Structures are given as structure tokens and as C-alpha cells.
Coordinates of C-alpha atoms in Angstrom, one line a residue:
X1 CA -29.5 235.4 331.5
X2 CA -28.2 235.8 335.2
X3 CA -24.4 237.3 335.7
X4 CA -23.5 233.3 336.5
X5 CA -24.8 232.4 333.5
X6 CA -22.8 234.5 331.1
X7 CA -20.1 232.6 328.9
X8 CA -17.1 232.6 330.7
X9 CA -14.0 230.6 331.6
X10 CA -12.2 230.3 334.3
X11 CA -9.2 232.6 334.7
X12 CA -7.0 229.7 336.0
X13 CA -7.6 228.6 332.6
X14 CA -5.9 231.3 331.1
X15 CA -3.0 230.5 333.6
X16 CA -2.7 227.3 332.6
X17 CA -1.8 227.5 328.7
X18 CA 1.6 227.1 328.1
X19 CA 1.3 229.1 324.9
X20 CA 0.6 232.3 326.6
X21 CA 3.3 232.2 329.4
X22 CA 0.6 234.2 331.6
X23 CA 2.0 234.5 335.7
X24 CA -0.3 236.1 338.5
X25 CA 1.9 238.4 340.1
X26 CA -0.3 240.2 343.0
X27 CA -4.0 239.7 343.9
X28 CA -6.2 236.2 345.2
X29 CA -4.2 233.6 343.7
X30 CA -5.8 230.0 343.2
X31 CA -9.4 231.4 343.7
X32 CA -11.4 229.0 340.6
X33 CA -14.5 231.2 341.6
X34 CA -13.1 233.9 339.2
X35 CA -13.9 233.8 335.4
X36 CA -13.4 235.8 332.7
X37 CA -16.3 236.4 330.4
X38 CA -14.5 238.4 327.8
X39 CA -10.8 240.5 327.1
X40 CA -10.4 244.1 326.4
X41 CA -7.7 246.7 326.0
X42 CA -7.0 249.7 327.0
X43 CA -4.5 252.6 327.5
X44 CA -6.6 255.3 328.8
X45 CA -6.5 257.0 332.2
X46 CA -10.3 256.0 333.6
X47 CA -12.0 253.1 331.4
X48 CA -14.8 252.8 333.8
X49 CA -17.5 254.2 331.7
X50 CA -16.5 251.5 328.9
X51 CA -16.5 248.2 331.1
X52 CA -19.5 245.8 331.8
X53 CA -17.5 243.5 334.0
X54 CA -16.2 240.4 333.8
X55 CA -13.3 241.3 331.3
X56 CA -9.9 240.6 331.6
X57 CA -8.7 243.8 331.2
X58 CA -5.2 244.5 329.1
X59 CA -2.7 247.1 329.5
X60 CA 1.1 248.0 328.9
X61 CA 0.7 250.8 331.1
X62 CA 0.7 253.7 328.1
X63 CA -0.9 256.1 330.5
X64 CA -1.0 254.8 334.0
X65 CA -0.7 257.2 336.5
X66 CA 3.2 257.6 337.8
X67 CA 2.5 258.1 341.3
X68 CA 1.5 255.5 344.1
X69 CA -2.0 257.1 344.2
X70 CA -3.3 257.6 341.0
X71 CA -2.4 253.9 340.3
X72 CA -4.4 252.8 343.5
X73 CA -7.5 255.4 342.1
X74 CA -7.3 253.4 338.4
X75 CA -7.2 249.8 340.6
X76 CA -10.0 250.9 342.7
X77 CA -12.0 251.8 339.4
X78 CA -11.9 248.7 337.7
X79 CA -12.6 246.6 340.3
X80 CA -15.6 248.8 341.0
X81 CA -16.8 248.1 337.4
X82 CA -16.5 244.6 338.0
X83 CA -13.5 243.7 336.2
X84 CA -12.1 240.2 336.6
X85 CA -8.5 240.6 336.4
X86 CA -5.9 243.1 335.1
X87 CA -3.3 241.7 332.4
X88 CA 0.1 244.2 332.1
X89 CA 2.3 243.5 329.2
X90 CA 6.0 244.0 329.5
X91 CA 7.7 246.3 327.0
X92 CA 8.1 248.2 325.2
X93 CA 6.6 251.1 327.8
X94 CA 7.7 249.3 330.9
X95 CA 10.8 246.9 331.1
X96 CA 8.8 245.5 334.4
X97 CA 5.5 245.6 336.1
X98 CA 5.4 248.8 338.1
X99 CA 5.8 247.6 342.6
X100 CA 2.5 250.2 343.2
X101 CA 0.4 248.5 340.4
X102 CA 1.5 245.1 342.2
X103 CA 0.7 246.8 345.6
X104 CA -2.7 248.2 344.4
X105 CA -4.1 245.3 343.1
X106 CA -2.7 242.6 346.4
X107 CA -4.7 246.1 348.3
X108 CA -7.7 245.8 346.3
X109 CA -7.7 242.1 345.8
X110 CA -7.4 241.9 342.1
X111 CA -5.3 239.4 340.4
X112 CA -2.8 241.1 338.1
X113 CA -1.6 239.4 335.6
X114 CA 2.1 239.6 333.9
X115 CA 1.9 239.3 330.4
X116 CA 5.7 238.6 328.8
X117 CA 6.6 240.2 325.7
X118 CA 7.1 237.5 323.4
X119 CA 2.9 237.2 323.9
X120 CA 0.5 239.7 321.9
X121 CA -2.8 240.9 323.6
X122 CA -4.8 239.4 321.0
X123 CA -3.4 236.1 321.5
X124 CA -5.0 236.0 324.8
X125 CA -7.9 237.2 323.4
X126 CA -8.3 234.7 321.0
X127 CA -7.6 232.0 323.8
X128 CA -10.1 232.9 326.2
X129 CA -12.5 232.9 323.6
X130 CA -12.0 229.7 322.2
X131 CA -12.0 228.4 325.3
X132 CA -15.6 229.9 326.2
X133 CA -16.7 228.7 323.4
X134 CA -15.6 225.2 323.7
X135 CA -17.4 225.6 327.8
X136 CA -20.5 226.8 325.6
X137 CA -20.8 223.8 323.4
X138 CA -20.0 221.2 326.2
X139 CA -23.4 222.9 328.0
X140 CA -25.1 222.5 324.8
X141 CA -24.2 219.1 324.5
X142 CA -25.0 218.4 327.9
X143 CA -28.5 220.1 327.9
X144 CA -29.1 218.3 324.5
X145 CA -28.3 214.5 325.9
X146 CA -30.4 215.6 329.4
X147 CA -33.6 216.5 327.1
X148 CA -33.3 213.5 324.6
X149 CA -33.5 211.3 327.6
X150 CA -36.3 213.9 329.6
X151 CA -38.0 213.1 325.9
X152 CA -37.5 209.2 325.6
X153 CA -38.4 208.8 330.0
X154 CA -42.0 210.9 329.2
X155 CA -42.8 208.5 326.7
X156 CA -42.4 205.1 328.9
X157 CA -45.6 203.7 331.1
X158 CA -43.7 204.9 334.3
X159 CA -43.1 208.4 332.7
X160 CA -43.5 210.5 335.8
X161 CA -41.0 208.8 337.5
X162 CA -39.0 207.9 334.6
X163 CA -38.6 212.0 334.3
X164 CA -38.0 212.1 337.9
X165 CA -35.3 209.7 337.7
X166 CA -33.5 211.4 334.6
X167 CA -33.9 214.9 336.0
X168 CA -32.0 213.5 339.3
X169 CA -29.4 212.1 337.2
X170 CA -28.6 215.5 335.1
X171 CA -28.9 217.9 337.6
X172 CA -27.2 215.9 340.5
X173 CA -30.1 216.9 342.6
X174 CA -33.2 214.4 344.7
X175 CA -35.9 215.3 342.9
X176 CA -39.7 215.1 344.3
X177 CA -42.8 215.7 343.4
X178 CA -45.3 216.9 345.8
X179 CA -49.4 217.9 345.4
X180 CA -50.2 221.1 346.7
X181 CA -50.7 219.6 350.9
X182 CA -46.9 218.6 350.2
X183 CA -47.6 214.9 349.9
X184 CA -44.6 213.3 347.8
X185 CA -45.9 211.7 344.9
X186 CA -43.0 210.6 343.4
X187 CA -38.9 211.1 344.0
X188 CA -35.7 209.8 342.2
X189 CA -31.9 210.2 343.6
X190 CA -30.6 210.2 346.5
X191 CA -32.8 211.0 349.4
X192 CA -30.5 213.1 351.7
X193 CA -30.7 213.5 355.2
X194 CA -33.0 215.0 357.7
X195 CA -33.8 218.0 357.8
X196 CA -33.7 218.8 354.1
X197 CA -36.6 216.9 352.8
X198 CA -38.7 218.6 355.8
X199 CA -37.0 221.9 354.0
X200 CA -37.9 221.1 350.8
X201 CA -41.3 220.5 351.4
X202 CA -41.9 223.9 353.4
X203 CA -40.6 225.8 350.9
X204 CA -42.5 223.7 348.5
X205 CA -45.7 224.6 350.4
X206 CA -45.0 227.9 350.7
X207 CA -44.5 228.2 347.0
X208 CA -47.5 226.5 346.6
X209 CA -49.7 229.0 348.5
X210 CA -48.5 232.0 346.8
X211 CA -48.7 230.5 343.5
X212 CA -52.2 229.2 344.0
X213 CA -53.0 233.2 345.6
X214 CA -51.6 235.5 342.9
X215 CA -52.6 238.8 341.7
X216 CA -56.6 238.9 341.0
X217 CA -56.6 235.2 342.5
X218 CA -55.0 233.8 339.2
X219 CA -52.8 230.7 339.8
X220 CA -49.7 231.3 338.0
X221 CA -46.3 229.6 337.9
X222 CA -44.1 230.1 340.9
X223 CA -40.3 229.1 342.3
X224 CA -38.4 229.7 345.5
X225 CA -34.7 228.5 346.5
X226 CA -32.9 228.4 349.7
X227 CA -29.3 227.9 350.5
X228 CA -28.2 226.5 354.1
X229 CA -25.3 224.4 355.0
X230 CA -24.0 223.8 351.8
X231 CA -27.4 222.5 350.3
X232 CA -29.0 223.9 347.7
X233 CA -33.3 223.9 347.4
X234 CA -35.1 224.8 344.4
X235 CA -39.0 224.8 344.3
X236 CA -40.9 225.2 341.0
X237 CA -44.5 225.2 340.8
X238 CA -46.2 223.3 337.6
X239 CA -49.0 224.8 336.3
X240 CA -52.2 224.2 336.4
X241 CA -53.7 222.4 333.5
X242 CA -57.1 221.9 332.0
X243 CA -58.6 224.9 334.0
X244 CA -58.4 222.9 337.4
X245 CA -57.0 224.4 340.7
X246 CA -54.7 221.8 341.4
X247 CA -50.9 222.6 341.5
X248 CA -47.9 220.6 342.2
X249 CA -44.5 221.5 342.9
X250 CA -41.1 220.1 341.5
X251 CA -38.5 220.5 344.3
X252 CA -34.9 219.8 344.5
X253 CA -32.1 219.3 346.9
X254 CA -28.3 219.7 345.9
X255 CA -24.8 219.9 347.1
X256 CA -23.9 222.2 344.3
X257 CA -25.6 225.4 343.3
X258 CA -27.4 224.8 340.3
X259 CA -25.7 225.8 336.5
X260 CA -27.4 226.6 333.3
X261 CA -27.4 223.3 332.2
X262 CA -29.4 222.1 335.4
X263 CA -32.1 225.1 335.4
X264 CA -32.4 224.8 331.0
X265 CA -32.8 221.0 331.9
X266 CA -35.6 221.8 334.7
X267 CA -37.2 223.6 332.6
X268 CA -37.6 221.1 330.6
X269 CA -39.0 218.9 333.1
X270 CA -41.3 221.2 335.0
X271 CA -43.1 221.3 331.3
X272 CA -43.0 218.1 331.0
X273 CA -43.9 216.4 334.6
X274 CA -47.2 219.4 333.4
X275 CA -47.7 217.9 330.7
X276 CA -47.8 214.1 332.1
X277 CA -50.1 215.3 335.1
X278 CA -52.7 216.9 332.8
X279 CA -56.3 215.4 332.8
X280 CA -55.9 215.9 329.3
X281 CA -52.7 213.7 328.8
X282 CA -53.5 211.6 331.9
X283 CA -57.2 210.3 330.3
X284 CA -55.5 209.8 326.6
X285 CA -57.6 212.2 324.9
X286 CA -54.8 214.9 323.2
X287 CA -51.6 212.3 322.5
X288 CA -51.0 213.8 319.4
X289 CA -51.0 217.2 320.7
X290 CA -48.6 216.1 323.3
X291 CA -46.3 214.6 321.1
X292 CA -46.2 217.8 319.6
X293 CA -45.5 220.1 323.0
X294 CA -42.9 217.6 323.3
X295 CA -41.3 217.9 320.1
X296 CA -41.8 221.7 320.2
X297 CA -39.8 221.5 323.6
X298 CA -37.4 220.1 322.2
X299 CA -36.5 222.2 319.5
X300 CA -38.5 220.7 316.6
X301 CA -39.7 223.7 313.8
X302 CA -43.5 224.5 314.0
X303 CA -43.9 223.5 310.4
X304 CA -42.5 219.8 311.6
X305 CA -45.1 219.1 313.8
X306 CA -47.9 221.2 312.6
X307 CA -49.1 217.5 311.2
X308 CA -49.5 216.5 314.5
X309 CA -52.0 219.1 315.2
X310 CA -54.2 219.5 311.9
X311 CA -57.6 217.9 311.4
X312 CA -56.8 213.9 311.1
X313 CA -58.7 214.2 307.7
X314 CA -56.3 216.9 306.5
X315 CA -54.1 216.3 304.1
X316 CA -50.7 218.2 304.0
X317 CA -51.3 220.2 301.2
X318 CA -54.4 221.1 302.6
X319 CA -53.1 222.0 306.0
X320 CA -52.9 226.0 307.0
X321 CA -53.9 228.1 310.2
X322 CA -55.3 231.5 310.5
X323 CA -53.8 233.2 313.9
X324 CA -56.4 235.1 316.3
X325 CA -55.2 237.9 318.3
X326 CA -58.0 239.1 321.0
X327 CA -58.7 241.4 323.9
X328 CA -61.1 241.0 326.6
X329 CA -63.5 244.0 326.4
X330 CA -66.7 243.9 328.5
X331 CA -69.2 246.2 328.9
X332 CA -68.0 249.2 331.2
X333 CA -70.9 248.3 333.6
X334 CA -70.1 244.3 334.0
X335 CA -67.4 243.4 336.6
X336 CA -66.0 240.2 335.2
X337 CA -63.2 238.2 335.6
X338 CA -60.1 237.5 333.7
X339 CA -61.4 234.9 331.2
X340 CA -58.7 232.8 331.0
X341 CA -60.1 231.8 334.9
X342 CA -63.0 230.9 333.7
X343 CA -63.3 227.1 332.3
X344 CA -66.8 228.0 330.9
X345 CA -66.0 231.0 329.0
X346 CA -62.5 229.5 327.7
X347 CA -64.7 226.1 326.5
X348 CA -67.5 228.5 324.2
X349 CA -64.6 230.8 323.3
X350 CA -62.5 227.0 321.8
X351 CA -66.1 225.9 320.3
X352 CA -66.8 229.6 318.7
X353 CA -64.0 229.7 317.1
X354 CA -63.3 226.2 316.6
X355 CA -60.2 224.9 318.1
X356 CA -58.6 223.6 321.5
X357 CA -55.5 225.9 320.6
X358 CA -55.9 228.8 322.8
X359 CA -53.7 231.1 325.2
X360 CA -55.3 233.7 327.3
X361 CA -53.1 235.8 329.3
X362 CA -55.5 238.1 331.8
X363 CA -57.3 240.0 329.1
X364 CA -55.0 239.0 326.0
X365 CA -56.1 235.8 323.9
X366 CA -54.0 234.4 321.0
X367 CA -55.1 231.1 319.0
X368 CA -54.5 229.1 316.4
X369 CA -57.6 227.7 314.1
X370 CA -56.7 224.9 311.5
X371 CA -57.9 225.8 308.3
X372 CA -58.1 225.3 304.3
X373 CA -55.5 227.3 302.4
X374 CA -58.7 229.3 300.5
X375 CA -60.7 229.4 303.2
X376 CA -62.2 233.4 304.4
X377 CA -62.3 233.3 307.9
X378 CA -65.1 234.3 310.1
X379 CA -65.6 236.0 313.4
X380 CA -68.1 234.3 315.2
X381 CA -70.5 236.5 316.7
X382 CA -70.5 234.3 320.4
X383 CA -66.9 235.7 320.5
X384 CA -68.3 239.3 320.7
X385 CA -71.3 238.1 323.1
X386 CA -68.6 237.1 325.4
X387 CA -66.7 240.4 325.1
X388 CA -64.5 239.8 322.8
X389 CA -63.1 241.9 320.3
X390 CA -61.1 239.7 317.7
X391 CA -58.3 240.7 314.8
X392 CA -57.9 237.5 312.1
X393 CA -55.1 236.4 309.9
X394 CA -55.5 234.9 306.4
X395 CA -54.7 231.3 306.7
X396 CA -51.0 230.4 306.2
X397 CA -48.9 227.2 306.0
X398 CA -47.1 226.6 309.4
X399 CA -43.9 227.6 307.9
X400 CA -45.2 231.6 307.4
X401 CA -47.1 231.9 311.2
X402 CA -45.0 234.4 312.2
X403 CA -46.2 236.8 309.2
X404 CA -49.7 235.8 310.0
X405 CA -49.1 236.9 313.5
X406 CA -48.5 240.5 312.3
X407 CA -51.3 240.0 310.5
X408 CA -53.9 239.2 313.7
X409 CA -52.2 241.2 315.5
X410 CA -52.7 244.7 313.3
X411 CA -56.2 243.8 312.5
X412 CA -57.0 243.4 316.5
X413 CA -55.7 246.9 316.4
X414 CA -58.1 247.9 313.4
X415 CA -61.1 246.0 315.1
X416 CA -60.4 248.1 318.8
X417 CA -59.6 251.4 316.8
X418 CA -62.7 251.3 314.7
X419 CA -64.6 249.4 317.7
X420 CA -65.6 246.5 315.6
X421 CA -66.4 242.8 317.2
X422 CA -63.8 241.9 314.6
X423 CA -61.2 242.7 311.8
X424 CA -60.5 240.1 309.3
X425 CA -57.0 240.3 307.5
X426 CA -57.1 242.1 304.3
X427 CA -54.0 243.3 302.0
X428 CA -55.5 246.9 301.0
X429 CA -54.4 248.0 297.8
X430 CA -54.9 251.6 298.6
X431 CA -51.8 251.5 301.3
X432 CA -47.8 252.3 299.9
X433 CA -47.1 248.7 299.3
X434 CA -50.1 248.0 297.6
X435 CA -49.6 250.6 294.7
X436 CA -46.2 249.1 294.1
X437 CA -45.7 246.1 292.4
X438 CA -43.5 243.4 295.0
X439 CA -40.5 242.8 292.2
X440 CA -40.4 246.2 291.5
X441 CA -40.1 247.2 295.0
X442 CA -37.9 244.2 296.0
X443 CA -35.8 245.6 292.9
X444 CA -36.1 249.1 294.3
X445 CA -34.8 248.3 297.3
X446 CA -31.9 245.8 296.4
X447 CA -30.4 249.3 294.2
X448 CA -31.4 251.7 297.0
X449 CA -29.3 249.7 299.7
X450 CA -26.4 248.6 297.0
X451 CA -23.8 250.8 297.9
X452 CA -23.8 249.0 301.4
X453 CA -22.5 246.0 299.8
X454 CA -18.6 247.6 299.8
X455 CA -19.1 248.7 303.1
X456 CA -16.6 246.2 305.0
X457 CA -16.8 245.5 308.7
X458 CA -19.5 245.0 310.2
X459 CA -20.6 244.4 306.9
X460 CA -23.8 245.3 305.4
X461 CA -26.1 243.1 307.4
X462 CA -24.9 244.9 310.8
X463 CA -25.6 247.9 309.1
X464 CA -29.3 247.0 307.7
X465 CA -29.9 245.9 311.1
X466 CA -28.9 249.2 312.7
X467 CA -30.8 251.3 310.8
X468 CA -33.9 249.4 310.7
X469 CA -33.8 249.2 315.0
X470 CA -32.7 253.3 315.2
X471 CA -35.8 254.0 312.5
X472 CA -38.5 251.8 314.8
X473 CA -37.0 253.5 317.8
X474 CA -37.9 257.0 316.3
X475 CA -34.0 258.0 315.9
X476 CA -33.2 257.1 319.6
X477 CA -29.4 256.4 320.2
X478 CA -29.7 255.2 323.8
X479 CA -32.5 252.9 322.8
X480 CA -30.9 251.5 319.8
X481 CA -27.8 251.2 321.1
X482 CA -29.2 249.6 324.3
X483 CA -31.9 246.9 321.9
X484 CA -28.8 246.0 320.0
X485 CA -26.2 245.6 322.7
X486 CA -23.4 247.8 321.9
X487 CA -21.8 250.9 322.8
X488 CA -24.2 254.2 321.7
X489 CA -20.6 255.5 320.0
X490 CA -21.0 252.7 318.1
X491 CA -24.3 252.9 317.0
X492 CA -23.2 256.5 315.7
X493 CA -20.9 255.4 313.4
X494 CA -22.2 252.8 311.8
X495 CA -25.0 255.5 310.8
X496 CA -22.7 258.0 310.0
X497 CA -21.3 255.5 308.1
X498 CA -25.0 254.6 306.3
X499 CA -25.5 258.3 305.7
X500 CA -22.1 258.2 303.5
X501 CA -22.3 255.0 301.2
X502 CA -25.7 256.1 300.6
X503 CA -25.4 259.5 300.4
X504 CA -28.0 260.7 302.2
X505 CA -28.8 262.8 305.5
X506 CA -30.5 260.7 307.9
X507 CA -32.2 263.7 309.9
X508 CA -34.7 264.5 307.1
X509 CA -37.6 263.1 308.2
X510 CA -38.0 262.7 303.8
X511 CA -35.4 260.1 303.9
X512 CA -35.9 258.4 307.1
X513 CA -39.4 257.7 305.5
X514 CA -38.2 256.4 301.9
X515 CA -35.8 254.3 303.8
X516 CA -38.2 252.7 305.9
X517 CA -40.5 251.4 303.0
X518 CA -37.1 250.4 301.0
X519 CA -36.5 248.2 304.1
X520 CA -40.0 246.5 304.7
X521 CA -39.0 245.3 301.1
X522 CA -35.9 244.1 301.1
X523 CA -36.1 240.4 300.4
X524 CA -37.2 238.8 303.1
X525 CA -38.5 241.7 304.9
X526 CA -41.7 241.6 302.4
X527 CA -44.0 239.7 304.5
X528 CA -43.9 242.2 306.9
X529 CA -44.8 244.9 304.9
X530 CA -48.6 244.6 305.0
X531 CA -51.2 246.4 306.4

């Protein structure tokens, strides 16, 4: 997510309620480009090393400097670290806002804003966060109505210009399609006036090229924008589909700089308008299939259109997938090229293992093969003829894919480590987890973790969650602290506070190690556990 993209509100906003009695005193005034993304306080002398900008940031002046220069040091700080604006409460410190504060911040250009003292900090707080949140939801909303009707336009006879046409109308943008000479296809909207088309469709060859003449001669998805004159030009390439070489571009042209709404909604469409232009989709041959993409898009659960995807002579309680992980491995003597730009290879890798559903990534494959629920699965041995070395899941119901996943993927690790063609799935009952019984260990681990339960805020999930990211990361605060998004203070002392409700010191490697298993099965963390 960009800086622009970051819930915030404008601070005009702020201004504006009644209920607070906020007045800009010094500083830009009537400037809508500033927003406030969250509110802090603070009342020490340098709280630079604790800002990530955008904050309003709260003071009544406890320790602010008392000369002219250390006030225009603190102003120079914050505005350095990015912070938005500067909110001074009236008493009971200071009967008035200090005249060098006001000076600093008209010097600096940072609004300042005077907070009377009828009107608690965390009242402004709690305003600028409802009124984020209310800006978030009306996005949501927005991106939600733009993809029903993205949805309902693919399906229509018309649909690539039906899309076109609904894209133009969400994103307040001309929309065209062009094939990789920069030959319009299609357009919807608007056409604006010379020279932006002529633009759009340089920079939409341009894009083209270096999508089509990427790293190892792979043709991967590409964009470009360019701003002149109060226009705004977006190019995204589509990718290519069905192994061909042909790639079209989706480019825009604007008045407004595009939101989050309008790149989440192109998103959507650049799949989409993919989709559509597929020889796949485009001869009729994979409709179910892309009903599902497009359900998937949308925000439909796997297990919902799993269905869609199964064998048509599968019934539903019949229907379950084993998950392939593979890497490309050829012999250290044969030169050949990524497989996944190869049609050939791709076509006897889909028969071998029997499905269409395949994703190869330079030298990384992942797949998804219907099966029975009882069936054993089987590496096929033209999967190792073409270099492949394989790692297989037991078959699953859509609804657990994620646990067969871990499961592909740790046997691909068996299969390289023990250089095996292939590694099929296997719960090993020699391993920790398989000497203990699951209730006993769920039971285990419900007691061991108890005393969390009366630990207050954060609470005890917050805490589970800490520990179990600090013990992947090997005990690393930075790293945890940095995974998890907060201060590495506070990562600290939600540990320390671990250690004590469980009464246990966290830098034996003894008890690192018994929490770890206790973790894995916790319920709902079971499924993980296996080897």
C-alpha cells in the first residue's frame, strides 16, 4: 500500500466538527491536500524516533523548549518525520499557545492547531478515527458496486466492451484497449483531445516492448504512468494467456490522479479483459473455469467454487485435491529454459499429472490435481523425465488447501533433500506429534497457555501471536517487531509479559522448544503441525 493509499482523512475534516472546537492558528491554511492518517500524544522533548508520519500530533506543551530556538529545532523535527499537523491544548500548562511555537510552525509550514480546554485529546482521537473509518468503508463500498458490475459486463455477448465501458465509468478515466502494434481494439468514455490518445498509445507501446522483452526473454506483466498537463496516463499490460506471445495493453487517460478505489477496480479489470481475450475463453472450451476465476476475483471462498472446477462426474462428497509443489531441476549439463515458456513441456507436465491447473513461476511449479478423498497419489515418472522433482499432498477437501499446501510444500523439500523425483505426503508417526495423541496435546496446550487468559490488553490472542512470530524469527526483536507492525519496545513487553503469566524464562532454548510444539497444537494450529 503506497503513502496515498493509507487510511486517512482530511485535516479540514477535523476543522470542521463543531464538537471539537479545533482552530488553525499558524501554518498553510485551507490546503485539502493534507490528511491525517492517525493521532498521537506526546510530551517529550524529541519524538522523532517514535513517528511514522502522517499523525496529528498532540501536545500541551509539558516539555517544550522555553526559548525561541529549541521550539523551532522540535518544529523542524516533526515535520522532518512527516508529521501532518501539530495540535496544542490550552491549559493547564499554558493559558495560551506560545507566539515562537506559532512562529515556528507559519516558518516551517506546519499547521498548528489550537485545541481549547473544554476538549480532551482522545476526543480528537476518536474523531479522526471514526471518520477514517467511515472514508474506508465508502472505498469498500465503492470498489464492491465497481466489481459487481466489472462481474455482470464480462458476462454479456459484448463483454469486452461492456468491461471497458464500466471500467470508464468507475474510474472516471477513457479506457482503451490496444494489441501489442497499439491498434485500439476497443474504448469506452470520453475520448479526450489530441495529443493524449497519441500519449497513451506510446506509452502503451513502450510498455508493451519491455513487457514482451523481460528478464531471460519471459513476457511478464508490465505498467507505466505519466502525468503532463493535468492528465493522468496509466498503461497496464495483460498477460499473456494460453502460452501465446501476444500481449495487449489496458490504458487510461484521466483528469484526476487515480485512488485506490480506481487501481483495486483496474485490477480487476486487467484480470478480467485477460481472461475474456484468452483462446481458451474466447473458443468456449474452459467456461466453468472462468466462472470460477471470476468468482474467485471477486471474493468468493475456494471451497464455493471448487464445484466449478472438479471432474463433471464428481460428486461433492467425492470432490478433494492433492496440491503439487515442484522445482525445475535439469541435468547440470542441459541448458534449458524456464519451463513455464515452453507450451510443450507445460502441455506433458498438465497430462502427467493430470490437470489443466498449473502455475509455473521460472523454475517453481505449483498445481492443483482433482482427486478422490482415498485416493494415494502418484508421481508420474514423465514429471522426472522432464526435470522435475515433485513434493505431493494427501488429497483434501477445498476447505483445508491451505494445510495441504504445507504439506506439498515440505515434501518438495524432502524429495530435493534426499534427491528423489518425488515425495508423497506422509504423517510419520516417529516425529513429536506423532507419539502424542491430538486431544491430549490439544489438551496440553489449552493448560500450558491458560494463565494467558487473565492477561488483559492486548489480550491473549496478541500475545499468542507475538510469541509464535518472535519463536519463527529465532528470538529476533527487530524482525518481529518489524513482521508484526509495532514498536520493538513493544514487542518486549508483551514477552516479558508471556515470561510472567507463564512463569517461564524465554531465553532457555528448553522452553522456547516446549513452547513451540504447545503452539503448533493449540486448536486450530494442529493442521500445521505435521511433517
Amino acid at each position: 500500500m503506497t503513502e496515498s493509499e493509507q487510511p486517512s482523512v482530511p485535516l479540514s475534516t477535523l476543522l470542521a466538527d463543531p464538537v471539537l472546537g479545533l482552530r488553525q492558528i499558524a501554518g498553510p491554511a485551507g490546503d485539502h491536500r493534507v490528511r491525517v492518517s492517525t493521532v498521537g500524544t506526546t510530551e517529550i522533548e524529541d519524538p522523532t524516533p517514535y513517528l511514522v508520519g502522517g499523525e496529528l500530533l498532540l501536545t500541551a506543551g509539558v516539555r517544550l523548549p522555553l526559548d525561541a530556538e529549541g521550539i523551532d529545532t522540535y518544529v523542524r523535527r516533526v515535520v522532518a518525520a512527516g508529521v501532518s499537523a501539530l495540535g496544542f491544548g490550552v491549559a493547564p500548562v499554558h493559558e495560551e499557545v506560545p507566539p515562537e511555537l506559532v512562529a515556528a510552525c507559519d516558518r516551517h509550514g506546519l499547521p498548528l492547531l489550537r485545541l481549547p480546554p473544554a476538549t480532551p485529546f482522545v476526543a480528537v482521537g476518536q474523531a479522526a478515527y471514526a471518520a477514517i473509518a467511515e472514508a474506508r468503508n465508502r472505498e469498500l463500498r465503492a470498489i464492491s458496486r465497481a466489481q459487481s458490475a466489472l462481474a455482470t459486463a464480462a458476462a454479456r455477448p459484448d463483454a469486452l466492451q461492456a468491461v471497458l465501458a464500466q471500467l470508464s465509468a468507475h474510474a472516471g478515466a477513457w479506457a482503451v484497449l490496444y494489441d501489442a502494434q497499439g491498434s485500439e481494439l476497443f474504448s469506452a468514455g470520453p475520448r479526450p483531445a489530441s495529443p493524449t490518445p497519441e500519449r497513451v498509445r506510446d506509452l502503451a507501446v513502450r510498455t508493451t516492448a519491455r513487457a514482451r522483452t523481460g528478464p531471460a526473454g519471459r513476457s511478464a506483466p508490465a505498467a507505466a504512468a505519466d502525468h503532463q498537463g493535468g492528465t493522468h496516463l496509466t498503461v497496464h499490460t495483460l498477460p499473456a494467456a494460453d502460452g501465446t506471445t501476444t500481449t495487449l495493453a489496458l490504458g487510461q487517460a484521466a483528469t484526476t490522479a487515480p485512488t485506490l478505489v480506481h487501481r483495486q477496480v483496474t485490477g480487476t479489470a486487467t484480470v478480467l479483459l485477460a481472461l475474456l481475450t484468452s483462446p481458451r475463453h474466447a473458443l468456449g472450451t474452459d467456461t466453468r473455469g472462468a466462472g470460477a476465476l471470476v468468482r474467485l476475483m471477486l471474493g468468493a471462498a475456494p471451497a464455493e467454487v471448487a464445484p466449478a472446477l472438479a471432474p463433471a462426474d464428481t460428486t461433492e462428497a467425492e470432490q478433494s485435491w492433492i496440491v503439487v509443489h515442484g522445482r525445475h531441476t535439469p541435468p547440470g549439463s542441459t541448458r534449458s529454459p524456464h519451463p513455464g515458456d515452453d507450451p510443450a513441456q507445460l502441455a506433458a507436465l498438465a497430462t502427467a499429472l493430470g490437470t489443466p491447473y498449473l502455475h509455473v513461476d521460472s523454475a517453481e511449479l505449483k498445481a492443483l490435481v482433482p482427486s478422490a478423498a482415498d485416493a494415494r497419489p502418484e508421481a508420474p515418472a514423465q514429471a522426472a523425465d522432464l526435470g522435475w522433482v515433485l513434493g505431493f499432498s494427501t488429497p483434501a477437501p477445498a476447505s483445508d488447501l491451505p494445510h495441504a499446501e504445507r504439506q506439498a510444500e515440505r515434501a518438495l523439500q524432502r524429495a530435493i533433500a534426499a534427491e528423489a523425483p518425488a515425495v508423497v505426503h506422509t504423517e510419520d508417526p516417529l516425529t513429536v506429534h506423532g507419539l502424542v495423541h491430538a486431544a491430549d496435546a490439544r489438551d496440553l496446550a489449552r493448560t500450558r497457555f491458560a494463565p494467558l487468559d487473565g492477561a488483559g490488553a492486548p489480550g491473549t490472542s496478541v500475545l499468542l501471536d507475538t510469541l509464535r512470530t518472535w519463536l519463527s524469527l529465532h528470538g529476533s526483536w527487530d524482525r518481529t517487531a518489524a513482521t508484526l507492525h509495532v514498536h520493538r519496545n513493544t514487542v518486549r513487553h508483551r514477552l516479558a509479559r508471556v515470561g510472567e503469566l507463564l512463569d517461564v524464562d524465554l531465553q532457555d532454548p528448553g522452553v522456547r522448544m516446549e513452547l513451540w510444539f504447545a503452539l503448533q497444537w493449540l486448536p486450530g494450529e494442529a493442521d500445521g503441525a505435521g511433517g
